[in-house]
Coordinates of C-alpha atoms (C1' of nucleotides) in Angstrom, one line a residue:
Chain N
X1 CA -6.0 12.1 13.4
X2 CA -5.6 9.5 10.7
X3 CA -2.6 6.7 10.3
X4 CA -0.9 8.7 7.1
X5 CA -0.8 11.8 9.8
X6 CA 0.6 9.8 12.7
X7 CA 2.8 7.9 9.8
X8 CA 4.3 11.7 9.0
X9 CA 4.8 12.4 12.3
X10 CA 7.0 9.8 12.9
X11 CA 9.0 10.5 9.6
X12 CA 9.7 14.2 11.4
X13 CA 10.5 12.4 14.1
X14 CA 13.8 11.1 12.5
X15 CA 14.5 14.1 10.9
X16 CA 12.9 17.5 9.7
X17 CA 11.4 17.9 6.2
X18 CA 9.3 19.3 3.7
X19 CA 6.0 17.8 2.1
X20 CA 7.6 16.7 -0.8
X21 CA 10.5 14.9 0.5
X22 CA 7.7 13.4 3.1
X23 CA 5.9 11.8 0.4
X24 CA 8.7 10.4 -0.9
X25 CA 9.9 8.9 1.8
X26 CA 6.4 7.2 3.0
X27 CA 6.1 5.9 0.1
X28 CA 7.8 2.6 -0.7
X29 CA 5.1 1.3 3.4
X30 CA 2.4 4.3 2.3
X31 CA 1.3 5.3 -1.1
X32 CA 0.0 8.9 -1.0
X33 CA -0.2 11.9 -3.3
X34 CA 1.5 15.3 -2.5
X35 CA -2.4 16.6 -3.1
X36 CA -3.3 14.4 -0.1
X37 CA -0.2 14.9 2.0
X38 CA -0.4 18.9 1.9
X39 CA -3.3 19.9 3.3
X40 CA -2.7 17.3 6.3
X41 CA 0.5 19.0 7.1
X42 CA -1.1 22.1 7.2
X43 CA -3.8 21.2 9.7
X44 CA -0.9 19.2 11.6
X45 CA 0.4 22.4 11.8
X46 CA -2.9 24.4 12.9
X47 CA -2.8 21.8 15.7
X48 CA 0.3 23.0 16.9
X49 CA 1.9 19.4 16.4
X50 CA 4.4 21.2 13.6
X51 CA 6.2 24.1 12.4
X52 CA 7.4 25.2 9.9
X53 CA 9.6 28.0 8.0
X54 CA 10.8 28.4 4.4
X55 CA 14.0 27.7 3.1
X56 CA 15.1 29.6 0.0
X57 CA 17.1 27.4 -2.6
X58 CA 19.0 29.2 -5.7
X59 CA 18.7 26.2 -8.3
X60 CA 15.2 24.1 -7.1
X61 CA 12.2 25.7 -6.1
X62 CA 11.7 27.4 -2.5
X63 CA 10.5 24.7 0.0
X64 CA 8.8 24.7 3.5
X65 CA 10.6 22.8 6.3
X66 CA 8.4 21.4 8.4
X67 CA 9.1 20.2 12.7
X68 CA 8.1 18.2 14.9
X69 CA 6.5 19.8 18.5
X70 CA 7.0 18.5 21.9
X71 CA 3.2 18.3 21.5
X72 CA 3.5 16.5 18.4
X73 CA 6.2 13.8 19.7
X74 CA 3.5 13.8 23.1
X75 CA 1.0 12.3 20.5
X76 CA 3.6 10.1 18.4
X77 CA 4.3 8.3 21.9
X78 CA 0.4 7.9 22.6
X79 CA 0.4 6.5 19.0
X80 CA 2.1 3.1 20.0
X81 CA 0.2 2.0 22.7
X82 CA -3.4 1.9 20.1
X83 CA -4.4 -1.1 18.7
X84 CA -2.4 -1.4 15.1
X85 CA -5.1 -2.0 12.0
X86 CA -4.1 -5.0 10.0
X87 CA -2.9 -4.2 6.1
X88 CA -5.0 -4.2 3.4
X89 CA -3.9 -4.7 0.1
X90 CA -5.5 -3.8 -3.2
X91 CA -4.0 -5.7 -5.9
X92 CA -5.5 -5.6 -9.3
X93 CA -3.1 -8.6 -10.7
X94 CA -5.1 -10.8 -8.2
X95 CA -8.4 -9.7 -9.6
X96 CA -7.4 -9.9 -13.4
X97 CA -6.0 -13.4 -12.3
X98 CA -9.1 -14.6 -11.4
X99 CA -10.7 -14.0 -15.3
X100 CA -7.0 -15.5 -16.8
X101 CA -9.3 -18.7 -18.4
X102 CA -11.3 -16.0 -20.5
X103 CA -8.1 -14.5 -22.5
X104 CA -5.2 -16.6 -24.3
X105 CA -1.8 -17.9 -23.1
X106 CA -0.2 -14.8 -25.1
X107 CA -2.0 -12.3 -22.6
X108 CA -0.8 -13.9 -19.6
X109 CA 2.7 -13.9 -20.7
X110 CA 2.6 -10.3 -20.8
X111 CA 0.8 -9.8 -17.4
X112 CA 3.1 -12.1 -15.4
X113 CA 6.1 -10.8 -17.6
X114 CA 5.2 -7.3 -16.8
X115 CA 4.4 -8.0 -13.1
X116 CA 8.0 -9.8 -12.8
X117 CA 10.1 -6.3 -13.8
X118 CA 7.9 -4.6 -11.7
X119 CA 8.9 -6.8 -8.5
X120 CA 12.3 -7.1 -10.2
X121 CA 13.2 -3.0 -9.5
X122 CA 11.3 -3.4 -6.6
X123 CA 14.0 -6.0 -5.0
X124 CA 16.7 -4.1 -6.4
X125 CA 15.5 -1.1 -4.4
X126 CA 15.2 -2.5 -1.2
X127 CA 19.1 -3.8 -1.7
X128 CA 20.4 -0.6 -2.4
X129 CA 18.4 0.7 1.0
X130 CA 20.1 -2.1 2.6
X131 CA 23.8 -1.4 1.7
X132 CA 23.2 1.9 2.3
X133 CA 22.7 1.1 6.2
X134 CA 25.7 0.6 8.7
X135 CA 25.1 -3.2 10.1
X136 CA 26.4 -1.8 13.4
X137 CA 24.1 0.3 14.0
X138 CA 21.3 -1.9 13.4
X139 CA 19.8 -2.7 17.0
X140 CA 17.0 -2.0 19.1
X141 CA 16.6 2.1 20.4
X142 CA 18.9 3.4 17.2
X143 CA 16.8 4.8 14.4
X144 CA 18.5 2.8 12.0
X145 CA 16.6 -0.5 13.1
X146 CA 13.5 0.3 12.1
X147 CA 14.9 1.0 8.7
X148 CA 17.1 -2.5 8.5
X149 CA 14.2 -4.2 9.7
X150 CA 11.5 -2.4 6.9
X151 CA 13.7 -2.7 4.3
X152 CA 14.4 -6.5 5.0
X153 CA 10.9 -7.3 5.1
X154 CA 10.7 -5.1 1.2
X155 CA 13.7 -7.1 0.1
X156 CA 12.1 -10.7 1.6
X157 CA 8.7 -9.9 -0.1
X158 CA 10.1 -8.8 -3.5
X159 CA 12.0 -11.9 -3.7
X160 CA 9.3 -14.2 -2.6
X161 CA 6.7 -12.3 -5.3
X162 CA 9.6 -12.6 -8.1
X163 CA 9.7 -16.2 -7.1
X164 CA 5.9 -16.4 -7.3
X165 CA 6.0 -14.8 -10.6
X166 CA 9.1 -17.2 -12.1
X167 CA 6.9 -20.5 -10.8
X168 CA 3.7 -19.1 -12.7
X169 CA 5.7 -18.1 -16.0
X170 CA 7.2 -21.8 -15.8
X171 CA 3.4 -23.0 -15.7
X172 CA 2.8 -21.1 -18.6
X173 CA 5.6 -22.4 -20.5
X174 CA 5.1 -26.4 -20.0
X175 CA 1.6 -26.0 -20.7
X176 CA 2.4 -23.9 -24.3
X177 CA 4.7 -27.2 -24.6
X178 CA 2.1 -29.9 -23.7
X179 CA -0.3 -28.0 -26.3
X180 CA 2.4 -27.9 -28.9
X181 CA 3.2 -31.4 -28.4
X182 CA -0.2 -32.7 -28.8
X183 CA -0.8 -30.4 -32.3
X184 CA 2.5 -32.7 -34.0
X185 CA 1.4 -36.1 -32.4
Chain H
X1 CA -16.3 0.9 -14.1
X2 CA -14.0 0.8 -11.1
X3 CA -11.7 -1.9 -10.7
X4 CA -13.5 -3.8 -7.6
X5 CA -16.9 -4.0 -10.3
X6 CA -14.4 -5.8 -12.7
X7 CA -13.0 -8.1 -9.9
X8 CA -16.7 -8.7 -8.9
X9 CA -17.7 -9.6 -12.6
X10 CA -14.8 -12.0 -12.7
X11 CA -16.2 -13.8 -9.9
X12 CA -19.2 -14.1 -10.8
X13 CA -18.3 -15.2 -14.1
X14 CA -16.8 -18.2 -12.7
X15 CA -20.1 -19.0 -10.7
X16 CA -23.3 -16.6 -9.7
X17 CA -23.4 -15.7 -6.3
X18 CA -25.1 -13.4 -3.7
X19 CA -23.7 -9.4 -2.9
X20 CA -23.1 -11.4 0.4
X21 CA -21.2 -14.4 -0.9
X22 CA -19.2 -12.2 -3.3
X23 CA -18.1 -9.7 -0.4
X24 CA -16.5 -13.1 1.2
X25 CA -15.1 -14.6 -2.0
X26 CA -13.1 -11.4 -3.0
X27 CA -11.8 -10.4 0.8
X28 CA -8.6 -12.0 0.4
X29 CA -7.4 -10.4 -2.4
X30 CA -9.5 -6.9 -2.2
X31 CA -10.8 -6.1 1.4
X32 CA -14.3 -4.8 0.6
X33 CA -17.2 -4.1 3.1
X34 CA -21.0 -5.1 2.3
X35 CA -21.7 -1.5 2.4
X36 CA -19.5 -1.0 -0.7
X37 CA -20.7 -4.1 -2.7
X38 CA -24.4 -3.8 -2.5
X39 CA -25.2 -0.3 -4.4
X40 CA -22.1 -2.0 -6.9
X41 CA -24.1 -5.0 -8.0
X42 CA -27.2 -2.7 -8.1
X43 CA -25.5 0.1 -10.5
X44 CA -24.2 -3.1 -12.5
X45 CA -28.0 -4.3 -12.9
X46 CA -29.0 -1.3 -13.8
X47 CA -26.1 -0.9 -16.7
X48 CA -27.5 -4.6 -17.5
X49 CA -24.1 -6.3 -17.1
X50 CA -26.0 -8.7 -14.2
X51 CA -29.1 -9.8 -13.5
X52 CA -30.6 -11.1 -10.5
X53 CA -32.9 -13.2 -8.9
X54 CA -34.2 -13.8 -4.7
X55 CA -34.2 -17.4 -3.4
X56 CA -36.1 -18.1 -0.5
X57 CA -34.3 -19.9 2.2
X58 CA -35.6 -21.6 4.8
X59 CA -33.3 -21.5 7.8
X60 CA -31.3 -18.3 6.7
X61 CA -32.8 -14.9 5.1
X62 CA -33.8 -14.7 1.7
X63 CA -30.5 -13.8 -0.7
X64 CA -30.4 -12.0 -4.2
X65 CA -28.3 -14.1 -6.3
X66 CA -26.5 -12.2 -9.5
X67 CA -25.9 -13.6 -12.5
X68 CA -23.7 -11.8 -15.5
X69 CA -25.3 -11.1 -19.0
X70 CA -23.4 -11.4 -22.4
X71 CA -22.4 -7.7 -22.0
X72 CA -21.2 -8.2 -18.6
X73 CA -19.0 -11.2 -20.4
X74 CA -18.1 -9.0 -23.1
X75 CA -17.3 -6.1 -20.5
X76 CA -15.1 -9.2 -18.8
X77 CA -12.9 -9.9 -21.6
X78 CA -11.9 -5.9 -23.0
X79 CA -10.8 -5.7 -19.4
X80 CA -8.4 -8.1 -19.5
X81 CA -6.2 -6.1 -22.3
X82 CA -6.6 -2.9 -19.9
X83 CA -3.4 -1.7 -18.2
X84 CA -2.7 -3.4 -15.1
X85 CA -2.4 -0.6 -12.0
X86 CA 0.4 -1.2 -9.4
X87 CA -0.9 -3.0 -6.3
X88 CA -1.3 -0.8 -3.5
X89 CA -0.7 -1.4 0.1
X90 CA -1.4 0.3 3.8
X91 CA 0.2 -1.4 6.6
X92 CA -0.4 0.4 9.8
X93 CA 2.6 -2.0 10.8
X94 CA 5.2 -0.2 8.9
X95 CA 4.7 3.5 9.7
X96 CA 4.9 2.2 13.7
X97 CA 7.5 0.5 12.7
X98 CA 9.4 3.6 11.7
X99 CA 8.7 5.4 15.3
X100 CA 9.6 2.2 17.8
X101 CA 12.8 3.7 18.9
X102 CA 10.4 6.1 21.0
X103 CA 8.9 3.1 23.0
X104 CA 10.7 0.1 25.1
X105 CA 11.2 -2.9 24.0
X106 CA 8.4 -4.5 25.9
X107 CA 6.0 -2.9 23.5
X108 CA 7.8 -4.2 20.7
X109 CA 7.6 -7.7 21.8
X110 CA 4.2 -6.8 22.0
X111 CA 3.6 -5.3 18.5
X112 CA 5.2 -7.6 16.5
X113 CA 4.0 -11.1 18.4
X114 CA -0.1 -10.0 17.9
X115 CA 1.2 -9.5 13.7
X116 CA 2.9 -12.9 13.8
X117 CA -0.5 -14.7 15.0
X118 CA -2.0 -12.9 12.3
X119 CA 0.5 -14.2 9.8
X120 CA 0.2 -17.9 11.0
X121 CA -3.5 -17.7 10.5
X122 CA -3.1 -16.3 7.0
X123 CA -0.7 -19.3 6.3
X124 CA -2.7 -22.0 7.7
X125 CA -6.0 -19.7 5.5
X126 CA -4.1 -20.4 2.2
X127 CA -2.6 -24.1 3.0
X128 CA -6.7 -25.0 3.9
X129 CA -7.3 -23.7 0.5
X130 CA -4.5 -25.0 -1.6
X131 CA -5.7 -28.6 0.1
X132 CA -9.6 -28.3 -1.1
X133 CA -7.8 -27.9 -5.3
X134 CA -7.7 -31.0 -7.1
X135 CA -4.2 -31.0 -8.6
X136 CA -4.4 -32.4 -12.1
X137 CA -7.2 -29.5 -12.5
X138 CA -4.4 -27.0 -12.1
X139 CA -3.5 -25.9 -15.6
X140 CA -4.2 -23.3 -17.7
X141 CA -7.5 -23.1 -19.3
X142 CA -9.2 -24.2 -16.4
X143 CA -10.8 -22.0 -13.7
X144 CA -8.8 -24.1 -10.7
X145 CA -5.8 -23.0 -12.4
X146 CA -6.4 -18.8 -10.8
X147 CA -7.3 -20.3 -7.4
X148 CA -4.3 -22.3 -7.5
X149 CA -2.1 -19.6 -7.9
X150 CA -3.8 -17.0 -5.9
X151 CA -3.7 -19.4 -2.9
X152 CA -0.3 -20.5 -3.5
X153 CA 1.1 -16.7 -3.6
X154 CA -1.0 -16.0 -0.9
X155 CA 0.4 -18.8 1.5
X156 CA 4.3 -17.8 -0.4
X157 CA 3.7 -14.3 1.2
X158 CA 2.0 -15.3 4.3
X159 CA 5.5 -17.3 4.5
X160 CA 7.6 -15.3 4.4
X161 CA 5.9 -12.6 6.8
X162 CA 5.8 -15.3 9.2
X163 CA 10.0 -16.0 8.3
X164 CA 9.9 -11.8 9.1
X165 CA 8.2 -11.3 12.2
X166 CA 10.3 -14.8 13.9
X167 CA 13.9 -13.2 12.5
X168 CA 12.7 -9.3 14.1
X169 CA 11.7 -11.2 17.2
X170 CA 15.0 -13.0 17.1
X171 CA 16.5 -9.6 17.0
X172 CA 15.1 -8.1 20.1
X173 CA 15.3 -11.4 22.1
X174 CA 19.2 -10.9 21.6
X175 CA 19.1 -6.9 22.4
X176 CA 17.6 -8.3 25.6
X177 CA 20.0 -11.0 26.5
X178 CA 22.7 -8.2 25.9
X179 CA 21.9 -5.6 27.8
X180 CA 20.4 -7.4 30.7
X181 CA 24.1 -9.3 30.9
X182 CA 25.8 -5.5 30.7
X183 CA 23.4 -5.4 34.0
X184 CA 24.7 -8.3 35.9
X185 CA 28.6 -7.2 34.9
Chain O
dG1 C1' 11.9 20.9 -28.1
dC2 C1' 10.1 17.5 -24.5
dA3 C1' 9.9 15.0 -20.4
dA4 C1' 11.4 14.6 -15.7
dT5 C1' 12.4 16.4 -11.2
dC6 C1' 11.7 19.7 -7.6
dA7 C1' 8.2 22.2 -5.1
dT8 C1' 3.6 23.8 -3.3
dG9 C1' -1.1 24.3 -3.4
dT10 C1' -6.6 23.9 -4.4
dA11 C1' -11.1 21.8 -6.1
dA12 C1' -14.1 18.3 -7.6
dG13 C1' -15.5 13.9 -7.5
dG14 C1' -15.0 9.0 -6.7
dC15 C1' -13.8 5.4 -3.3
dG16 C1' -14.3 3.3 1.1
dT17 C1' -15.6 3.1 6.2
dT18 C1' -18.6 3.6 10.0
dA19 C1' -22.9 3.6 11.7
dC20 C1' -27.8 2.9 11.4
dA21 C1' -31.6 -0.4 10.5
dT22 C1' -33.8 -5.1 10.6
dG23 C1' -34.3 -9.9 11.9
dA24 C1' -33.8 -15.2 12.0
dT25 C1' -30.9 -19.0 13.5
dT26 C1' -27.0 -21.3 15.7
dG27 C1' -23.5 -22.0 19.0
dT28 C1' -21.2 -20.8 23.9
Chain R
dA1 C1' -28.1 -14.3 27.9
dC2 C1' -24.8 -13.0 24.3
dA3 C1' -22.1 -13.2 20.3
dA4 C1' -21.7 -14.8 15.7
dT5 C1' -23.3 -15.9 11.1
dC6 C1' -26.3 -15.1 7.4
dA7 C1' -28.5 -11.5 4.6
dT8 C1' -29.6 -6.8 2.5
dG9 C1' -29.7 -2.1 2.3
dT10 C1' -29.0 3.4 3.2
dA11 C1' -26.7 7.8 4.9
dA12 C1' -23.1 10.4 6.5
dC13 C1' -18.6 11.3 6.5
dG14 C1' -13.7 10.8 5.7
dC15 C1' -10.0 9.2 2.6
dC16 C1' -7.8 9.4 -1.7
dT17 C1' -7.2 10.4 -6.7
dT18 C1' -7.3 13.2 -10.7
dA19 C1' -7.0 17.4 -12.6
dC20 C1' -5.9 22.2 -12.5
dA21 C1' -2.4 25.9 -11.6
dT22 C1' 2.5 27.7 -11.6
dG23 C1' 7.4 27.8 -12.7
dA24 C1' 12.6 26.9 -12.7
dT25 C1' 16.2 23.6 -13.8
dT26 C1' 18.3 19.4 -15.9
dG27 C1' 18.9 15.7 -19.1
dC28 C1' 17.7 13.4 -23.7

DNA sequence: GCAATCATGTAAGGCGTTACATGATTGT
DNA sequence: ACAATCATGTAACGCCTTACATGATTGC
């Protein structure tokens, strides 16, 4: 069993679901494609950690609810006594920052620009999960708490990478003014 | 061309390196094993973006050092007006994070202490770096300028993860405090 | 009309990790 | 003694993406 498996597990957990409304909600702490996430809920299954059944629906397509098994939830509680695997990141910004002295100050306008919306929606996401959750319900052993506390830490790291972005766009602009400056002396 | 052979050519376009050197140079920003990088730099030889030559050491093994070509260069700078993707992350953290209702608030303590050591090192990782730049280098143009802000997002993130992990800590500390004084009433 | 969303699935191939293999030097 | 660092490489396997395949509904 993988982390993205374990990851679902917990999302059915909460609350039943089908694949597609699974990879939606991982998501925003887990990128996967429904290509990946659908054949690991069917061996999930296989394993007797799941169920499932269909549910017909008149205006959307048919969809398979999948949950969780007393087996399953056995192995979710296993789960959080292992050793957690620090976070990797793979950034490409970070990369194409490192080459930023090969291309012109036009070019990194755009990426940083770009980059800035980007972390802009990002931020205004996380807020909207945030008013979304009851404040009174947000303490240890409710469900809630894990999703005030995630969605905190998405709000605090948007903000700090829009703030990153703002500082590097302001580096840009003084040195297009220095250069400027020096061209009418 | 995959994105990490890009990253690797905009290292070494700054400075030639070894496969081992580069593997350290780029793990902050793109966690790569050894394993991955040296058939990389070989299959970039071979498409004569590098070349390379071994230097004898004396008290360490013998290293390969790569150098870019022109077309390697050339390669460089087209990339730089290439789409940027989205960054990508997979933090083991957050999908426990969503299943911690099921454990006791011992393991919690736990979980999230081992992170914040992890997050202090980061920060004190990025400050050593941002101390070894010589400030009046830091403009655009210049190849100090990406290191300088590469280290400085890096120790604006590490941050606020620290920030996170004390304020979640903070949290449980007070479900504690409350429900051991609902005890002793 | 065209794109997006909802909904599930498979197949091929590329990306990435773990393990194997070797071997000297330096620090605990 | 044992672990860590330096240094390069290959092989097997698992993770993940892209593309193919289908099809209804909703909004622009």
């Amino acid at each position: 069993m993988n982390t993205l498996s374990y990851g679902l597990l917990g999302l059915l957990a909460r609350r039943e679901s089908s694949g597609y409304e699974l990879m939606l909600r991982i998501q925003p702490f887990w990128q996967a494609k429904h290509s990946q996430i659908y054949p690991l809920l069917a061996g999930m299954e296989e394993k007797h950690l799941l169920s499932s059944r269909w549910v017909q629906q008149s205006d959307k397509p048919d969809k398979k609810i999948y949950v969780i098994t007393e087996l399953g939830m056995q192995k979710l509680r296993e789960w959080m006594y292992m050793p957690i695997a620090p976070s990797v990141t793979k950034d490409e910004l970070s990369l194409r920052t490192f080459s930023l002295w090969l291309s012109d100050i036009g070019i990194a306008f755009d990426i940083y620009e770009e980059r800035r919306k980007i972390y802009l929606d990002k931020k205004q996401y996380f807020e909207g999960i945030l008013q979304g959750i009851p404040k009174d319900m947000c303490h240890f052993g409710n469900k809630e708490f894990s999703n005030y506390i995630l969605a905190s830490k998405g709000l605090m790291m948007a903000e700090t990478e829009l703030k990153w972005c703002d500082w590097v766009l302001d580096l840009l602009k003084q040195h297009r003014m220095q250069t400027t400056s020096v061209h009418k002396q």
